[in-house]
XYZ file of C-alpha atoms in Angstrom:
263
model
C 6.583 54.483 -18.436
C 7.928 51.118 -18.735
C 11.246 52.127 -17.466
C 9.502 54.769 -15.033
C 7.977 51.489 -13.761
C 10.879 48.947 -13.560
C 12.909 52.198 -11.990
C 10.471 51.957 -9.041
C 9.489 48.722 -8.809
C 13.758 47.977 -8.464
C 14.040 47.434 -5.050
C 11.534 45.019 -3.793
C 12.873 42.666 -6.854
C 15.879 43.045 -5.282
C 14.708 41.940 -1.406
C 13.053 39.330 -3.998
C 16.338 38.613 -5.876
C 18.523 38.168 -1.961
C 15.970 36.838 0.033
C 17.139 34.657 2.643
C 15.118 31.874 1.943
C 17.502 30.656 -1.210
C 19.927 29.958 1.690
C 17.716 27.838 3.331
C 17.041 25.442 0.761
C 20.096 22.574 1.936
C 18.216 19.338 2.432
C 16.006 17.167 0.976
C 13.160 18.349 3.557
C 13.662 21.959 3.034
C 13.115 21.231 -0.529
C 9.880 19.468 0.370
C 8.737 22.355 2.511
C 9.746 24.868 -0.257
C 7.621 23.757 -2.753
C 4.553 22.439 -0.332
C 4.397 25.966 0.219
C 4.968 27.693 -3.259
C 3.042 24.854 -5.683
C 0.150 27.384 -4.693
C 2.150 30.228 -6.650
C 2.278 27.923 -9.597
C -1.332 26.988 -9.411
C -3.167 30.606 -9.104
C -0.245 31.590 -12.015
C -2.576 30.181 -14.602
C -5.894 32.092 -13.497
C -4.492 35.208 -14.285
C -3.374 33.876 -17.715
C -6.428 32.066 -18.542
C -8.342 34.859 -17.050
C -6.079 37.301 -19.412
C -7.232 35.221 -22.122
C -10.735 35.374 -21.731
C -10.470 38.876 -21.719
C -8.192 39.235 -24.603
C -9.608 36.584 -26.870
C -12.939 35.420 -27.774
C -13.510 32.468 -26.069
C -17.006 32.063 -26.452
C -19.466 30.921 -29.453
C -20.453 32.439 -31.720
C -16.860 33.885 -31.855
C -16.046 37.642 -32.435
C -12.889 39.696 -32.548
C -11.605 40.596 -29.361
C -10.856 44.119 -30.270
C -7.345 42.958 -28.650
C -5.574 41.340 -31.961
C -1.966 41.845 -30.938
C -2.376 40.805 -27.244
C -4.869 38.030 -28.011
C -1.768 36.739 -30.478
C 0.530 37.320 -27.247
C -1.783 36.148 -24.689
C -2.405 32.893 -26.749
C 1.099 31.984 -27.227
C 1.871 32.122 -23.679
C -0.886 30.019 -22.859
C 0.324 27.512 -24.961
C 4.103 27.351 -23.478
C 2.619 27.277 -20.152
C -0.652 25.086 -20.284
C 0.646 22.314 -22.678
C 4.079 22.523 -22.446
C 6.806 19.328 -23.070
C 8.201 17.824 -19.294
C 11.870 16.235 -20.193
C 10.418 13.270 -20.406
C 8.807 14.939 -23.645
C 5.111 14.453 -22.790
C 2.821 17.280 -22.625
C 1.655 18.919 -19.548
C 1.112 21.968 -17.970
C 4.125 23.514 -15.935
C 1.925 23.626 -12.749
C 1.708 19.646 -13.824
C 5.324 19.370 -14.106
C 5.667 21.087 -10.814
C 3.858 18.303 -9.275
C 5.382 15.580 -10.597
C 8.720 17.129 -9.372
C 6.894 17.050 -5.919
C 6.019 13.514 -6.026
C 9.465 12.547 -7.368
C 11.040 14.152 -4.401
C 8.543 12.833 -2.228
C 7.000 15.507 -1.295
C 3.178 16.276 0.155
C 0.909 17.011 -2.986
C -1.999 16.153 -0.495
C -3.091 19.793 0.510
C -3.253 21.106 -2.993
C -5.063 18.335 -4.640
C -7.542 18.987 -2.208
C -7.761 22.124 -3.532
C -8.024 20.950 -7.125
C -10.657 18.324 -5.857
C -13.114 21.261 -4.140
C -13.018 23.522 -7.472
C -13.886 20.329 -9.183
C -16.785 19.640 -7.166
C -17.929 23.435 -7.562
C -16.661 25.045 -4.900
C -15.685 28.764 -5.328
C -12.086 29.622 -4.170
C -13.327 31.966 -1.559
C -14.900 30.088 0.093
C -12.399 27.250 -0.446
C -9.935 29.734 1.157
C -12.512 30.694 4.232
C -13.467 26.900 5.030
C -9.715 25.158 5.153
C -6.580 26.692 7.133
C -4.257 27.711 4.671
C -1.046 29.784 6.905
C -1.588 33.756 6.178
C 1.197 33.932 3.661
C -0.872 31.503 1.470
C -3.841 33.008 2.072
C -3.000 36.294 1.867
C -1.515 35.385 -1.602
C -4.167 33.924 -2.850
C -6.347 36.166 -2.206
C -4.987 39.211 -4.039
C -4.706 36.914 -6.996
C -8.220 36.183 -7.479
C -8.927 40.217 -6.541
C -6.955 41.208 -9.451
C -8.592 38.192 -11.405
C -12.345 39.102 -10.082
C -11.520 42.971 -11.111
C -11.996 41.923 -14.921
C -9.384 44.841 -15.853
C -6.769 43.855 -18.443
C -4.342 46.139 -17.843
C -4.223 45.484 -13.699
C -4.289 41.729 -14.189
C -1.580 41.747 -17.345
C 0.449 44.233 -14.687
C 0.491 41.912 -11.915
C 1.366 38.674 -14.270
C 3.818 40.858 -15.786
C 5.543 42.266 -13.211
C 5.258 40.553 -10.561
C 5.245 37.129 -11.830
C 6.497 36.459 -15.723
C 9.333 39.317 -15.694
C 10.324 38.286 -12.107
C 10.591 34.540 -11.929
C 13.923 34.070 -14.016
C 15.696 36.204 -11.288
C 14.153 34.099 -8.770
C 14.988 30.714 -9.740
C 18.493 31.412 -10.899
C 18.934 32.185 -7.411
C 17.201 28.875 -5.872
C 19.418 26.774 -8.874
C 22.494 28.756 -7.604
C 21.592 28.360 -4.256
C 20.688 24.880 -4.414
C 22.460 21.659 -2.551
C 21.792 18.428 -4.245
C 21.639 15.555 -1.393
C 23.210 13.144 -1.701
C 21.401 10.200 -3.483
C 18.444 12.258 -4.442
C 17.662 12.833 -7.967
C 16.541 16.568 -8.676
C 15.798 16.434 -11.954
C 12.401 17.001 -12.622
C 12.613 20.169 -10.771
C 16.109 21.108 -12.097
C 14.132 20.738 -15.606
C 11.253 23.063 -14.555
C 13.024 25.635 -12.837
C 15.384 25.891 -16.280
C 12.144 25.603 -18.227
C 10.744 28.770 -17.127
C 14.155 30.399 -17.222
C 14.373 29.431 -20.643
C 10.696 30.031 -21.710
C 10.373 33.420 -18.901
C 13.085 35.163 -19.754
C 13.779 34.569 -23.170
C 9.849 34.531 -24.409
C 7.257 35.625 -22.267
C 8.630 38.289 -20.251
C 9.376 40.338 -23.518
C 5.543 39.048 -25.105
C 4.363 40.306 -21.822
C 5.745 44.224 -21.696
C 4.620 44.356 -25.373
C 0.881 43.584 -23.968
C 1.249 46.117 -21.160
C 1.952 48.739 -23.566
C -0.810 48.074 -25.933
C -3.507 48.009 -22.953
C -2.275 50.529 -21.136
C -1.234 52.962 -24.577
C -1.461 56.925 -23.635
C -3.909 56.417 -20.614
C -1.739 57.846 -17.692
C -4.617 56.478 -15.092
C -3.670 53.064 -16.451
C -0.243 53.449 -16.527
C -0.452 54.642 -12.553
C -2.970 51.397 -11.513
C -0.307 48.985 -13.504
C 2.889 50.350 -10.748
C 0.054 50.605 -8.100
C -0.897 46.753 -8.158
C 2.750 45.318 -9.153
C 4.209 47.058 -6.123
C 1.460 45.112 -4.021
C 2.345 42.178 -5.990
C 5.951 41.860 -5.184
C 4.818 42.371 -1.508
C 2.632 39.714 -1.515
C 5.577 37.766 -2.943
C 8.186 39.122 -0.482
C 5.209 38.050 2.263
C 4.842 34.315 0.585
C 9.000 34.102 0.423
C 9.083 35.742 4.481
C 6.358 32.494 5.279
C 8.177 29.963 3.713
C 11.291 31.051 4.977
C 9.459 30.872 8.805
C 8.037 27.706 7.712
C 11.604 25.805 7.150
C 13.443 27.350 9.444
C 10.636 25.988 12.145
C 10.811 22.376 10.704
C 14.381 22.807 11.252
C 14.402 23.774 14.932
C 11.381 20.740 15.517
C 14.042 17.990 13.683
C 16.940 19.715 15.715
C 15.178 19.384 19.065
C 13.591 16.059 18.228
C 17.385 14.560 17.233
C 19.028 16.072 20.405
């Protein structure tokens, strides 16, 4: 099933893998509008994974098995590289921490999703956090199916989607923006060099591996499983190949504003 799966689920990664957007990242402001746009990615990332590990360990008290020992082991081990991993600096931090802090070295706007940070803080639930401000549809839309596949408290669906669509699919994905990728001149990338090899490293070497080992222990003989696991990854890489389309929109209309404002 696995390779039934990765068979099918072939060529969106590869619209994924040549998107046009990779192209479009040559200045210092398209990097800035790249990642203004896609920190949101790297946020709702670790809501599947926590919520993964709710449902695959015990994290309440008193403590009981899980019933999950093998993906609880894998589930936990992942959480660790990616919620208290080292930056290059060689302090720990998250990797949606790092991400920032490769925003604010760059200079760009970390205003929009602190906000967001500050409402869940204060209580606010992320529906309604996505209803009240006016996040452009490909954020939205994005967001949205995240916390579906979060709220749907299935294992298999929500390991599918962080599988597939995000841990076995970002090392393609960020090879391309590194390959892709101008350095201006003067500008120091390399906090974001460091993250973006980080999750190569960690993705594609680790994780992606841990991760098809949990799919086929949830999913085992059940063919309805199986079915829902293709199902939702195929509407995750859409919902990726609709972020990638926005961003893409995004820069290339900053572009044509600086253009028109210089001439």
């Amino acid at each position: 099933m696995i390779d039934r799966i990765e068979e099918e689920l072939l060529p969106l990664r590869e619209q994924l893998k040549h998107h046009q957007v990779y192209k479009s990242i040559n200045t210092l402001e398209d990097i800035q509008s790249f990642m203004e746009n896609h920190v949101y990615a790297v946020w709702d990332f670790m809501s599947l994974l926590k919520q993964l590990q709710n449902l695959l360990s015990c994290n309440e008290v008193p403590w009981r098995p899980s019933g999950y020992p093998m993906a609880s082991r894998l589930i936990n081990e992942i959480v660790w590289g990616e919620e208290s991993d080292l930056n290059r600096k060689g302090v720990p931090m998250s990797h949606f921490e790092m991400y920032i802090e490769a925003m604010v070295s760059l200079g760009g706007n970390t205003k929009k999703i602190e906000a967001l940070i500050s409402d869940i803080n204060n209580g606010k639930s992320i529906s309604s956090i996505l209803n009240d401000n006016h996040y452009p549809p490909h954020i939205k839309n994005f967001l949205e199916f995240t916390f579906q596949i979060v709220d749907s408290k299935k294992p298999h669906i929500i390991a599918a989607v962080f599988t597939f669509g995000r841990e076995d699919l970002i090392p393609d994905m960020f090879i391309e923006i590194i390959k892709n990728l101008k350095v201006p001149k003067g500008e120091d990338l390399s906090d974001l060099i460091y993250y973006f090899e980080r999750h190569i490293e960690v993705d594609s070497g680790e994780h992606g591996p841990m991760a098809i080992k949990m799919i086929k222990q949830l999913c085992s003989q059940d063919p309805k499983k199986w079915e829902e696991v293709l199902t939702f990854s195929k509407q995750a890489l859409e919902l990726r190949i609709g972020l990638w389309d926005g961003i893409l929109s995004y820069i290339e209309k900053k572009k044509s504003l600086i253009s028109s404002y210089e001439s």
